[in-house]
PDB file of C-alpha atoms in Angstrom:
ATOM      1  CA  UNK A  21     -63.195  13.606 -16.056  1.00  0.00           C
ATOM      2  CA  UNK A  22     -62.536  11.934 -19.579  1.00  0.00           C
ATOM      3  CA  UNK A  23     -60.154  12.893 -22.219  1.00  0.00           C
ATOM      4  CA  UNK A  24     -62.859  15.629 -23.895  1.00  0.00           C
ATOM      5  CA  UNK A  25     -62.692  17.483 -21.386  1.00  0.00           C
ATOM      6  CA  UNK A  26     -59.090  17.283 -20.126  1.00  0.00           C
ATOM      7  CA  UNK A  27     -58.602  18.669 -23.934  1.00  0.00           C
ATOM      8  CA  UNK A  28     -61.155  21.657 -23.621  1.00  0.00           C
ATOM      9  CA  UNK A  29     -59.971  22.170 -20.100  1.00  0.00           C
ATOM     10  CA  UNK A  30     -56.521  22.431 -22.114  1.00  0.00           C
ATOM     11  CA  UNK A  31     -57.295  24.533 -24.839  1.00  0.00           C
ATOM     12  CA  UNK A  32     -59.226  27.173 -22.601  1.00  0.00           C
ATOM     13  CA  UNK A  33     -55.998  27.143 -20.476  1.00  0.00           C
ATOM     14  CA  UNK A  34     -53.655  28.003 -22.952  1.00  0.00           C
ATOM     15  CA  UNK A  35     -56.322  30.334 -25.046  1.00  0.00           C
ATOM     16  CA  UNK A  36     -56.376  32.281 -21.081  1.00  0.00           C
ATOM     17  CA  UNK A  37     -52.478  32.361 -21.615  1.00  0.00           C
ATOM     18  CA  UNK A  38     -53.049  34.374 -24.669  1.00  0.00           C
ATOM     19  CA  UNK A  39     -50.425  31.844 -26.093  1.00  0.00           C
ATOM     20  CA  UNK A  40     -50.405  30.441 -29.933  1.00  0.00           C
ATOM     21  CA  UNK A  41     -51.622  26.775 -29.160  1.00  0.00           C
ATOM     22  CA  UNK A  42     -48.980  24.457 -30.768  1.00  0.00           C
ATOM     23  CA  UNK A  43     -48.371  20.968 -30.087  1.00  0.00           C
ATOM     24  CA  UNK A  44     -45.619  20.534 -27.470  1.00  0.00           C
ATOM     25  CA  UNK A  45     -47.590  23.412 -25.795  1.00  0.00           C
ATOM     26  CA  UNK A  46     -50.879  21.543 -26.081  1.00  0.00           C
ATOM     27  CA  UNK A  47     -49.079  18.473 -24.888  1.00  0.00           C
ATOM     28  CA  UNK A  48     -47.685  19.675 -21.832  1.00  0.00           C
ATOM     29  CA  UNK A  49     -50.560  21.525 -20.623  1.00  0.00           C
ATOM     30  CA  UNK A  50     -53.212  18.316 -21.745  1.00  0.00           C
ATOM     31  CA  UNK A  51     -50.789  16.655 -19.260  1.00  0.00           C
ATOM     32  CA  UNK A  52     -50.414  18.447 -16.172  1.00  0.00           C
ATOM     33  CA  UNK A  53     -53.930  19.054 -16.475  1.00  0.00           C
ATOM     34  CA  UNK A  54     -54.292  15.342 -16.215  1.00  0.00           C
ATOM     35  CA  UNK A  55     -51.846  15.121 -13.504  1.00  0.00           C
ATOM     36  CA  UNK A  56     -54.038  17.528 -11.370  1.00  0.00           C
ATOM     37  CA  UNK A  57     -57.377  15.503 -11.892  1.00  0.00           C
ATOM     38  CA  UNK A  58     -55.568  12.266 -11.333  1.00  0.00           C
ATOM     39  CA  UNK A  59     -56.358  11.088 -14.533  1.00  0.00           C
ATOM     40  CA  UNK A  60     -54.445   8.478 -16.170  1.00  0.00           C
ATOM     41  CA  UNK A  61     -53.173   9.068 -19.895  1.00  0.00           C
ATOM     42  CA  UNK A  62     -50.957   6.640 -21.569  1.00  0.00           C
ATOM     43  CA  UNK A  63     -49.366   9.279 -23.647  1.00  0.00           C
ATOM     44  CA  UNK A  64     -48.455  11.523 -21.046  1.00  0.00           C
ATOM     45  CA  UNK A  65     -46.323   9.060 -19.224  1.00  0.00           C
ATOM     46  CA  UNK A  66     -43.586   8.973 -22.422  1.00  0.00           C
ATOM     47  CA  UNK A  67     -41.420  10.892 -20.209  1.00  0.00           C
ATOM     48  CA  UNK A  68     -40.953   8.777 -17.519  1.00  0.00           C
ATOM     49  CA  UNK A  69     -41.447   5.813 -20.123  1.00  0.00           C
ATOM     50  CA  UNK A  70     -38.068   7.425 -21.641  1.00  0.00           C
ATOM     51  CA  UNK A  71     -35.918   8.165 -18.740  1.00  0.00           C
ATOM     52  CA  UNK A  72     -36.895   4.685 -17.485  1.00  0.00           C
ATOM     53  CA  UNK A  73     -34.729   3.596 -21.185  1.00  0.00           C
ATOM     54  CA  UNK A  74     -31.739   5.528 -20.239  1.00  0.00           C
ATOM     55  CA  UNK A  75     -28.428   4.128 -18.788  1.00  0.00           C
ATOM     56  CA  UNK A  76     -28.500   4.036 -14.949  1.00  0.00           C
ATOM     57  CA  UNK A  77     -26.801   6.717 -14.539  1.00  0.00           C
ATOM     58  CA  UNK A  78     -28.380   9.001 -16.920  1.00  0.00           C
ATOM     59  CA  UNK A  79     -31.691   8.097 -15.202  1.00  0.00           C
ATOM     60  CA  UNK A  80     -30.175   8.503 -11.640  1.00  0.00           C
ATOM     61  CA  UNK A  81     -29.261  12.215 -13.287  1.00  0.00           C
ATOM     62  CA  UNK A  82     -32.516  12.791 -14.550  1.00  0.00           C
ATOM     63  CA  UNK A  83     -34.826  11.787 -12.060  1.00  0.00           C
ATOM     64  CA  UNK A  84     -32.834  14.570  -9.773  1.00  0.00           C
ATOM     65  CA  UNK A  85     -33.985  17.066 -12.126  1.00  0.00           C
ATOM     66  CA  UNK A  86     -37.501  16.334 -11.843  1.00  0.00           C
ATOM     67  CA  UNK A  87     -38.266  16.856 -15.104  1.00  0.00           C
ATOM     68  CA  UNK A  88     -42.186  17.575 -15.696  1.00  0.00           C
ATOM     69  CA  UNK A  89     -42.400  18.461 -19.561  1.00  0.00           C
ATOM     70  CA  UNK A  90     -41.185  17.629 -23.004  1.00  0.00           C
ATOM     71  CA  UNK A  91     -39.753  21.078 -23.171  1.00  0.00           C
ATOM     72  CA  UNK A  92     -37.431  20.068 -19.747  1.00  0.00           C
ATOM     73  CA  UNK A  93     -36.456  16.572 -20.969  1.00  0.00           C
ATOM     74  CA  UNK A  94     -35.105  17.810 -24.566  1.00  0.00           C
ATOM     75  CA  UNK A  95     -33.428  20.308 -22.190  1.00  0.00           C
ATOM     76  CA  UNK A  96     -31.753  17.893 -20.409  1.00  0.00           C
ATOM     77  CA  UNK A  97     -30.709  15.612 -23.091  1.00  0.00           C
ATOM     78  CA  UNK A  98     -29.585  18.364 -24.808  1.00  0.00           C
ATOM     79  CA  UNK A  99     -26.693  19.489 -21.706  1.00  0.00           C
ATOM     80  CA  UNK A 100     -26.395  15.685 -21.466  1.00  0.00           C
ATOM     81  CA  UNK A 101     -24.848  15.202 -25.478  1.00  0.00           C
ATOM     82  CA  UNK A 102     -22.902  18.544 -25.160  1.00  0.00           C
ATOM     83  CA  UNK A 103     -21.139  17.337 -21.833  1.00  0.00           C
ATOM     84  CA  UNK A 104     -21.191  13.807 -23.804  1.00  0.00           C
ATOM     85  CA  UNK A 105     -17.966  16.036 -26.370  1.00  0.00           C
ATOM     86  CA  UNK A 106     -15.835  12.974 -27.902  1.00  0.00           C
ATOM     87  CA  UNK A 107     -13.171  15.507 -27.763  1.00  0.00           C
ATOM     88  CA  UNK A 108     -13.615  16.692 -24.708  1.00  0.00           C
ATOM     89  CA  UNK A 109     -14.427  12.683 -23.112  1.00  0.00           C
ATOM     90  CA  UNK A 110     -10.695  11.665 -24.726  1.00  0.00           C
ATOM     91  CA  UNK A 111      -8.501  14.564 -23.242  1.00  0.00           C
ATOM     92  CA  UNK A 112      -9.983  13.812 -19.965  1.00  0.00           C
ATOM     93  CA  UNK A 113      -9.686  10.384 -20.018  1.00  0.00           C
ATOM     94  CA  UNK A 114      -5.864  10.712 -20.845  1.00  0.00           C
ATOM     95  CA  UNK A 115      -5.565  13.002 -18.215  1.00  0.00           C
ATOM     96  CA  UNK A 116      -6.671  11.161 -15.790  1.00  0.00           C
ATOM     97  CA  UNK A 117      -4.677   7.767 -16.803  1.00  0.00           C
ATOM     98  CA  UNK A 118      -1.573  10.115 -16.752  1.00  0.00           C
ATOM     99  CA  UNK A 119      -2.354  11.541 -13.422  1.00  0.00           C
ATOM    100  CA  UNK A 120      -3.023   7.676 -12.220  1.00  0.00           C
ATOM    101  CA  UNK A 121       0.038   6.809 -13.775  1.00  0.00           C
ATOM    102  CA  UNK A 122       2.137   9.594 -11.779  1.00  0.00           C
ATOM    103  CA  UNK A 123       0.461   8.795  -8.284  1.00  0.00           C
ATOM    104  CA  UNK A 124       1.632   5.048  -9.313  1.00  0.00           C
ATOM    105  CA  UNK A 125       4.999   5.741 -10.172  1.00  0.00           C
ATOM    106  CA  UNK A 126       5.202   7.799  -6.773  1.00  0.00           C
ATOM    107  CA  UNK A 127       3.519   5.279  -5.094  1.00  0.00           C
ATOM    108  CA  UNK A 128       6.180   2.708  -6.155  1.00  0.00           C
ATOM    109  CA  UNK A 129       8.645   4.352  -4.396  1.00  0.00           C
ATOM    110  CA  UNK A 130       7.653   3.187  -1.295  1.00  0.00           C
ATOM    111  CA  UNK A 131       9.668   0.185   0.570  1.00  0.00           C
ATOM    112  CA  UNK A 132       7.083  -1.958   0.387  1.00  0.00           C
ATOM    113  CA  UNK A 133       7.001  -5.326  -1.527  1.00  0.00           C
ATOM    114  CA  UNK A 134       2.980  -6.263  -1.558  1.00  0.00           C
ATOM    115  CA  UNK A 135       2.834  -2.533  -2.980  1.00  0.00           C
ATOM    116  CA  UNK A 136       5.606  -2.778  -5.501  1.00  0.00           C
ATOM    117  CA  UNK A 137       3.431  -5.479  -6.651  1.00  0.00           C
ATOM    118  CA  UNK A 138       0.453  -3.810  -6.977  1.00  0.00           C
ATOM    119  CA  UNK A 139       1.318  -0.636  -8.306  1.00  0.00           C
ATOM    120  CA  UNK A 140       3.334  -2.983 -11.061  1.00  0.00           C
ATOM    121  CA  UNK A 141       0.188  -4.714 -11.833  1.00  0.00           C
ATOM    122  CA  UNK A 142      -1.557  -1.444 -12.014  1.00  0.00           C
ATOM    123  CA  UNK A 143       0.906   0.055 -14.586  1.00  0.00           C
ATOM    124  CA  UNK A 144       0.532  -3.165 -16.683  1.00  0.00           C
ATOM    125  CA  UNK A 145      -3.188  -2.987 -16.901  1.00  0.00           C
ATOM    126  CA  UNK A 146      -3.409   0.340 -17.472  1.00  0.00           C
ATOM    127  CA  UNK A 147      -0.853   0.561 -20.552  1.00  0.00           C
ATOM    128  CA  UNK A 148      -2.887  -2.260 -21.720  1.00  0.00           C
ATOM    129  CA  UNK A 149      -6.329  -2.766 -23.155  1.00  0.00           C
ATOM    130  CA  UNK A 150      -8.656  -3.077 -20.192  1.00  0.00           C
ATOM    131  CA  UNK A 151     -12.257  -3.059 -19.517  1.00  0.00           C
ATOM    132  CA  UNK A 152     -14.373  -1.629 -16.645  1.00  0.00           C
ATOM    133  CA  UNK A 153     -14.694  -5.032 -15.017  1.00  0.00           C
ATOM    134  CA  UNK A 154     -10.266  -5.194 -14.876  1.00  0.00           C
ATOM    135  CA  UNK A 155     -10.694  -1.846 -13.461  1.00  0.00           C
ATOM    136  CA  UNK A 156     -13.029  -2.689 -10.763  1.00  0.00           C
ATOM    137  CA  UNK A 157     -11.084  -6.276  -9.667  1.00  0.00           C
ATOM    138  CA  UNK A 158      -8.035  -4.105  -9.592  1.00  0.00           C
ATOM    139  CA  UNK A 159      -9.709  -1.257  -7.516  1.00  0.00           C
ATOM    140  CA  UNK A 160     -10.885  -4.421  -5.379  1.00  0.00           C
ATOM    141  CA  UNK A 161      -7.298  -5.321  -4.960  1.00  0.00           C
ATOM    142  CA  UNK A 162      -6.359  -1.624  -3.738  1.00  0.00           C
ATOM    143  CA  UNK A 163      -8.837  -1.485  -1.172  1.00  0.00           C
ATOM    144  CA  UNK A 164      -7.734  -5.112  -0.095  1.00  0.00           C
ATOM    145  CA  UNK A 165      -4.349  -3.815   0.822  1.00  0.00           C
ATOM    146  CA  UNK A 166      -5.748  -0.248   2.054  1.00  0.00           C
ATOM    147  CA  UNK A 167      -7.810  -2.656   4.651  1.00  0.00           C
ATOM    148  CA  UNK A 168      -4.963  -5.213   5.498  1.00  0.00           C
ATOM    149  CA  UNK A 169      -2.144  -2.968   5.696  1.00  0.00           C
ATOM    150  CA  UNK A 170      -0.906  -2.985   9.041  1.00  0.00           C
ATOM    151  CA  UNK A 171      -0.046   0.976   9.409  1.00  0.00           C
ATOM    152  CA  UNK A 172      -1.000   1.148  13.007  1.00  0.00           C
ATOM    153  CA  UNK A 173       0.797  -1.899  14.529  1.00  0.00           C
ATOM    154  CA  UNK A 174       3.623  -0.892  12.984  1.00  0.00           C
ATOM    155  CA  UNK A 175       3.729   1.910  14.592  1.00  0.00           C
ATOM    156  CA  UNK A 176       3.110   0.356  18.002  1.00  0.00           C
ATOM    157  CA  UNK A 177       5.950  -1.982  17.298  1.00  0.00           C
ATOM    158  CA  UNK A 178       7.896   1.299  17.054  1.00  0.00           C
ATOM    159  CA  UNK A 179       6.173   3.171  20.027  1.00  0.00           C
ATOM    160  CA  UNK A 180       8.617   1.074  22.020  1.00  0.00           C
ATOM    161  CA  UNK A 181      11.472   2.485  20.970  1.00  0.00           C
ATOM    162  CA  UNK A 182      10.785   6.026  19.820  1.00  0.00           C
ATOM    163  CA  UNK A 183       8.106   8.994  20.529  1.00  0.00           C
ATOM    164  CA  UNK A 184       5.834   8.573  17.513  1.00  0.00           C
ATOM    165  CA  UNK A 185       3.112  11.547  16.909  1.00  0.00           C
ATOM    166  CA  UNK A 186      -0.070  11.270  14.495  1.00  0.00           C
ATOM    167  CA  UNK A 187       1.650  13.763  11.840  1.00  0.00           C
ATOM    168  CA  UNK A 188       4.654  11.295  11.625  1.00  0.00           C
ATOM    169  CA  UNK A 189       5.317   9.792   8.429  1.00  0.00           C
ATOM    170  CA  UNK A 190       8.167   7.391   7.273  1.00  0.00           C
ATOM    171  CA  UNK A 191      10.457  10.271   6.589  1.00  0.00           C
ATOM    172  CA  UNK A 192      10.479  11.433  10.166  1.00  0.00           C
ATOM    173  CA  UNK A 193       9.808   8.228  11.785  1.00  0.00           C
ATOM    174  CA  UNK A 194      13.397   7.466  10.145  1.00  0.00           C
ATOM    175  CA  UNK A 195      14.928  10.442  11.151  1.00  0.00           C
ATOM    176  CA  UNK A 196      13.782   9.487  14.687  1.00  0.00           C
ATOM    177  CA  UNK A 197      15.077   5.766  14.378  1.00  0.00           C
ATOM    178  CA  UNK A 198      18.936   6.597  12.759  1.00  0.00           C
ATOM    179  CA  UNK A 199      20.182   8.513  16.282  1.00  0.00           C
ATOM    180  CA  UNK A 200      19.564   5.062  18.099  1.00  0.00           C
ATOM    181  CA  UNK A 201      21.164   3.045  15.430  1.00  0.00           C
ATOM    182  CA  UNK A 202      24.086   5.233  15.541  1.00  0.00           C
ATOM    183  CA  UNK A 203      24.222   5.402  19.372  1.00  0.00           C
ATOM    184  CA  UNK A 204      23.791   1.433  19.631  1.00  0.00           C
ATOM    185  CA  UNK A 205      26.830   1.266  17.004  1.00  0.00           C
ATOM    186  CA  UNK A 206      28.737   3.442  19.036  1.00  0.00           C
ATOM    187  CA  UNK A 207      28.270   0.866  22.234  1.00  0.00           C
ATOM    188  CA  UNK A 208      29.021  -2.376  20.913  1.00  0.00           C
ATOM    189  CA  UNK A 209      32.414  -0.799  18.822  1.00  0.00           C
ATOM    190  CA  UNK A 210      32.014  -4.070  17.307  1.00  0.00           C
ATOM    191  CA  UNK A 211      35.611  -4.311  15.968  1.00  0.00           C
ATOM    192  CA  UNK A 212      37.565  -4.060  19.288  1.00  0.00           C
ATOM    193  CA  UNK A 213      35.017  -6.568  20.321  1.00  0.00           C
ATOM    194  CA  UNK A 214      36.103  -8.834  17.594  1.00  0.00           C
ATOM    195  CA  UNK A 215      39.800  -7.939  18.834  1.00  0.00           C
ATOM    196  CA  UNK A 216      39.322  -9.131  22.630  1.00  0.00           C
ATOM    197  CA  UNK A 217      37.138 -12.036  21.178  1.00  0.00           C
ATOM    198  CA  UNK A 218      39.810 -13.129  18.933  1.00  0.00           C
ATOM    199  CA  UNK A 219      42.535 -12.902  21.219  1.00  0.00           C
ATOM    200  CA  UNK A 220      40.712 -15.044  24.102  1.00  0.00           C
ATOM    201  CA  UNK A 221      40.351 -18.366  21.957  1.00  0.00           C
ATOM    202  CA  UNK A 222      44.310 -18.067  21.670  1.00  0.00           C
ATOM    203  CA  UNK A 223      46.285 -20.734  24.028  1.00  0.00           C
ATOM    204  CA  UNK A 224      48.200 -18.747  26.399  1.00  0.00           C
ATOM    205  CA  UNK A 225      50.460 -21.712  26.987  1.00  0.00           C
ATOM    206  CA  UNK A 226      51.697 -22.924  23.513  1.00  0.00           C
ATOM    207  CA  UNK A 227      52.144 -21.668  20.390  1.00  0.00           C
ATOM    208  CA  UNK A 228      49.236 -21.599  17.975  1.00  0.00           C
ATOM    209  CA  UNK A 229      49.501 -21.408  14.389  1.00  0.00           C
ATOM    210  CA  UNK A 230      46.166 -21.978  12.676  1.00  0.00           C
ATOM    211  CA  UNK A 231      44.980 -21.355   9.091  1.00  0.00           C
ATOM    212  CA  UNK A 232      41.060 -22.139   9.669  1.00  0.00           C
ATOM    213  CA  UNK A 233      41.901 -19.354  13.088  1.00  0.00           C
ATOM    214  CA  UNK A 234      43.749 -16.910  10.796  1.00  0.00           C
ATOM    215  CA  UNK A 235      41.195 -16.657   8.055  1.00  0.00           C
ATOM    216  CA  UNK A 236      38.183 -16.137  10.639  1.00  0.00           C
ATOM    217  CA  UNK A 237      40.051 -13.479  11.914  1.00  0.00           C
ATOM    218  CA  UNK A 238      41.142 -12.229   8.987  1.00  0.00           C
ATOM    219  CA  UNK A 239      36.980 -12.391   7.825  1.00  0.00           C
ATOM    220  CA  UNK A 240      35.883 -10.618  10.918  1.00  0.00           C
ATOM    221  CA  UNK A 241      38.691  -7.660  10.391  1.00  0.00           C
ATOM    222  CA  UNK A 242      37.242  -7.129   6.960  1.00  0.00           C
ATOM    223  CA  UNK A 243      33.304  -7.762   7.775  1.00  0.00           C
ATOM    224  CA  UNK A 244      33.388  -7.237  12.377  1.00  0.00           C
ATOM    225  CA  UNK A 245      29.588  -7.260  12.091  1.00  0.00           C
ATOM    226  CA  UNK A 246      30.036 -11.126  11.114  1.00  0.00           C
ATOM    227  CA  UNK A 247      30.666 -11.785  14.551  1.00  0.00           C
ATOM    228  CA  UNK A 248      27.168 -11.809  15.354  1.00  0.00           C
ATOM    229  CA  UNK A 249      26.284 -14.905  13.263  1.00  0.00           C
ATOM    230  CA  UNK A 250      25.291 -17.612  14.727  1.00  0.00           C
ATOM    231  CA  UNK A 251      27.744 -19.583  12.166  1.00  0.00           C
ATOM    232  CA  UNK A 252      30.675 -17.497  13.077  1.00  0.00           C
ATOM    233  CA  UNK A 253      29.924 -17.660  16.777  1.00  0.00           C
ATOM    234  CA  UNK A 254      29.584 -21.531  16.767  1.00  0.00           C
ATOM    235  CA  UNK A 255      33.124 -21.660  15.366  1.00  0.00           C
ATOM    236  CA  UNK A 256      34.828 -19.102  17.539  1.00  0.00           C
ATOM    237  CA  UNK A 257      33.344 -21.547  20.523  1.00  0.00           C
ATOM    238  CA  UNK A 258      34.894 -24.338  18.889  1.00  0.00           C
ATOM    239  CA  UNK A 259      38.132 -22.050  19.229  1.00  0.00           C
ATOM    240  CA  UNK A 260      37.555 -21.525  23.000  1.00  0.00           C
ATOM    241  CA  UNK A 261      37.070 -25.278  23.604  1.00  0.00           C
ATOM    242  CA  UNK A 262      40.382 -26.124  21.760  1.00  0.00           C
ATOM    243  CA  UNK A 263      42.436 -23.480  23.501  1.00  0.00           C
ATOM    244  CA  UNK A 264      41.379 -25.050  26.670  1.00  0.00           C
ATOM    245  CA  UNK A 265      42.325 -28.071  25.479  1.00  0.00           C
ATOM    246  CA  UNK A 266      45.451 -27.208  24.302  1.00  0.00           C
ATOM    247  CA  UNK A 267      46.260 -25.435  27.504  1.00  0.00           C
ATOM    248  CA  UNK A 268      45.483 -27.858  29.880  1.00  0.00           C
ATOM    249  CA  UNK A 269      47.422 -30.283  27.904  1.00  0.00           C
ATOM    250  CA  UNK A 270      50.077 -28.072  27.969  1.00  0.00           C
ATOM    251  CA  UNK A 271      49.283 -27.301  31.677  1.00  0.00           C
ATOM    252  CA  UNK A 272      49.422 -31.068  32.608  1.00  0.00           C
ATOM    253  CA  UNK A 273      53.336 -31.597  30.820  1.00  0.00           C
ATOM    254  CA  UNK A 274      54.681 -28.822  32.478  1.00  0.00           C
ATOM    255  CA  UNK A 275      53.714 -30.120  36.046  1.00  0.00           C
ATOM    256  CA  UNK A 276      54.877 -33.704  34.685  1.00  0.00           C
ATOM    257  CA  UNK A 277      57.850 -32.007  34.307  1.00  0.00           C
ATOM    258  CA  UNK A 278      58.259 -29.910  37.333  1.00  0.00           C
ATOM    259  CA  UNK A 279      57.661 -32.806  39.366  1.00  0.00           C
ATOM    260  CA  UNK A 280      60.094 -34.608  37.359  1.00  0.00           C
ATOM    261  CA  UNK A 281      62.681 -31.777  38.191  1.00  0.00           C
ATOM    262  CA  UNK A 282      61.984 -31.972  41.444  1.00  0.00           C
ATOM    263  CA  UNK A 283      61.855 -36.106  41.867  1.00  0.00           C
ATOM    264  CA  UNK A 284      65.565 -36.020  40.432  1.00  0.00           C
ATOM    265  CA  UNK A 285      66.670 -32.740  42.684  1.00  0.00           C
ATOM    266  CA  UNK A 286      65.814 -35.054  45.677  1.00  0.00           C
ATOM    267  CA  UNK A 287      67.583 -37.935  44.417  1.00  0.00           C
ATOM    268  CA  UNK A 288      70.459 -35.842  43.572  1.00  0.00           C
ATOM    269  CA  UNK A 289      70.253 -34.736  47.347  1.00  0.00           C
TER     270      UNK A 289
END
């Protein structure tokens, strides 16, 4: 079948229709006419020729519609500008930075420092000019920490210690955590510990009047939990060591003397 007689075939078609025949009319029915035969017509392939021109996504949208006629594609391009409202583009594009902005500035309340970081960067860029390529590396960067973020060893580490259920989130896995703290600060009573400490690196023997001994204990009154320093532990050690020291020193001079006492008693006798 040639073109002749695609456009009688055409003409008799729409003529059957009892409709006027007009050009876009002609058009589409010369076309699908052509379609059906399997005949090939340059002209009737502007269509596809068109959406093939249009932004990806635009052509993604229109080749869903499966649009088979001038008539559908004006259609569509039509809806396409009216969604396509400048006014109606910029209020939704502030909304959603100011909905982005509130999810960051929750977000950054989290005791986290890698996400402090982020979310900070995040602000920055977007009260900033940016393009769509920032956007993306920074999206990137979001999904970087989403995958290396360590949520559920974490909670294993904790598993140890306290009952932790799927629905548990930092609030309650704190609330879980605090009891133990408390109960563990209630064992130790670290300032009688300080107290007995203290008192055991005194000589029992002499008389001891130190000023490096007086302000560690002094310290450890004020601040008891500094007794668990390695520092301050090293130098209550070197405390112990010198009160032994001191005390068999001590210890030795008193037997000197007893023996002493007793030497001259026999002499005496």
């Amino acid at each position: 079948m040639n073109i002749s007689e695609l456009t009688k075939r055409a003409i008799q078609k729409i003529s059957k229709q009892g409709e006027a025949i007009t050009p876009l009319l002609f058009f589409d029915t010369f076309c699908r006419e052509a379609r059906i035969h399997k005949v090939s017509v340059e002209d009737c392939e502007l269509i596809k020729n068109y959406i093939e021109k249009l932004d990806p996504e635009f052509r993604k949208e229109a080749q869903r519609h499966n649009i088979r006629n001038i008539r559908e594609f004006l259609s569509y391009l039509t809806s396409s500008l009216n969604r396509l409202n400048q006014n109606h583009l910029a209020k939704r594009h502030n909304s959603l930075l100011s909905l982005v902005n509130k999810i960051i500035d929750a977000v950054s309340l989290i005791d986290n420092r890698e996400l402090e970081h982020l979310t900070g960067r995040t602000n920055a860029l977007l009260n900033r000019s940016h393009t769509a390529e920032n956007l993306d590396e920074m999206a990137r960067e979001w999904s970087r920490f989403a995958f290396e973020y360590k949520r559920d060893k974490n909670r294993e580490k904790l598993s140890k210690f306290v009952p932790i259920e799927p629905q548990d989130d930092l609030d309650s896995l704190i609330d879980k955590i605090i009891p133990l703290l408390e109960r563990e600060k209630d064992l130790r009573d670290t300032t009688k510990l300080v107290d007995l400490v203290m008192k055991s690196a005194v000589p029992s023997l002499v008389s001891f009047d130190d000023r490096e001994f007086k302000n560690l204990q002094k310290e450890l009154q004020e601040e008891p939990d500094k007794i668990y320093q390695p520092e301050t532990q090293e130098k209550i050690d070197r405390f112990h060591d010198r009160r032994i020291e001191l005390d068999r020193r001590e210890e030795e001079i008193a037997i000197n003397e007893a023996k002493q006492a007793i030497d001259s008693f026999v002499d005496e006798v």
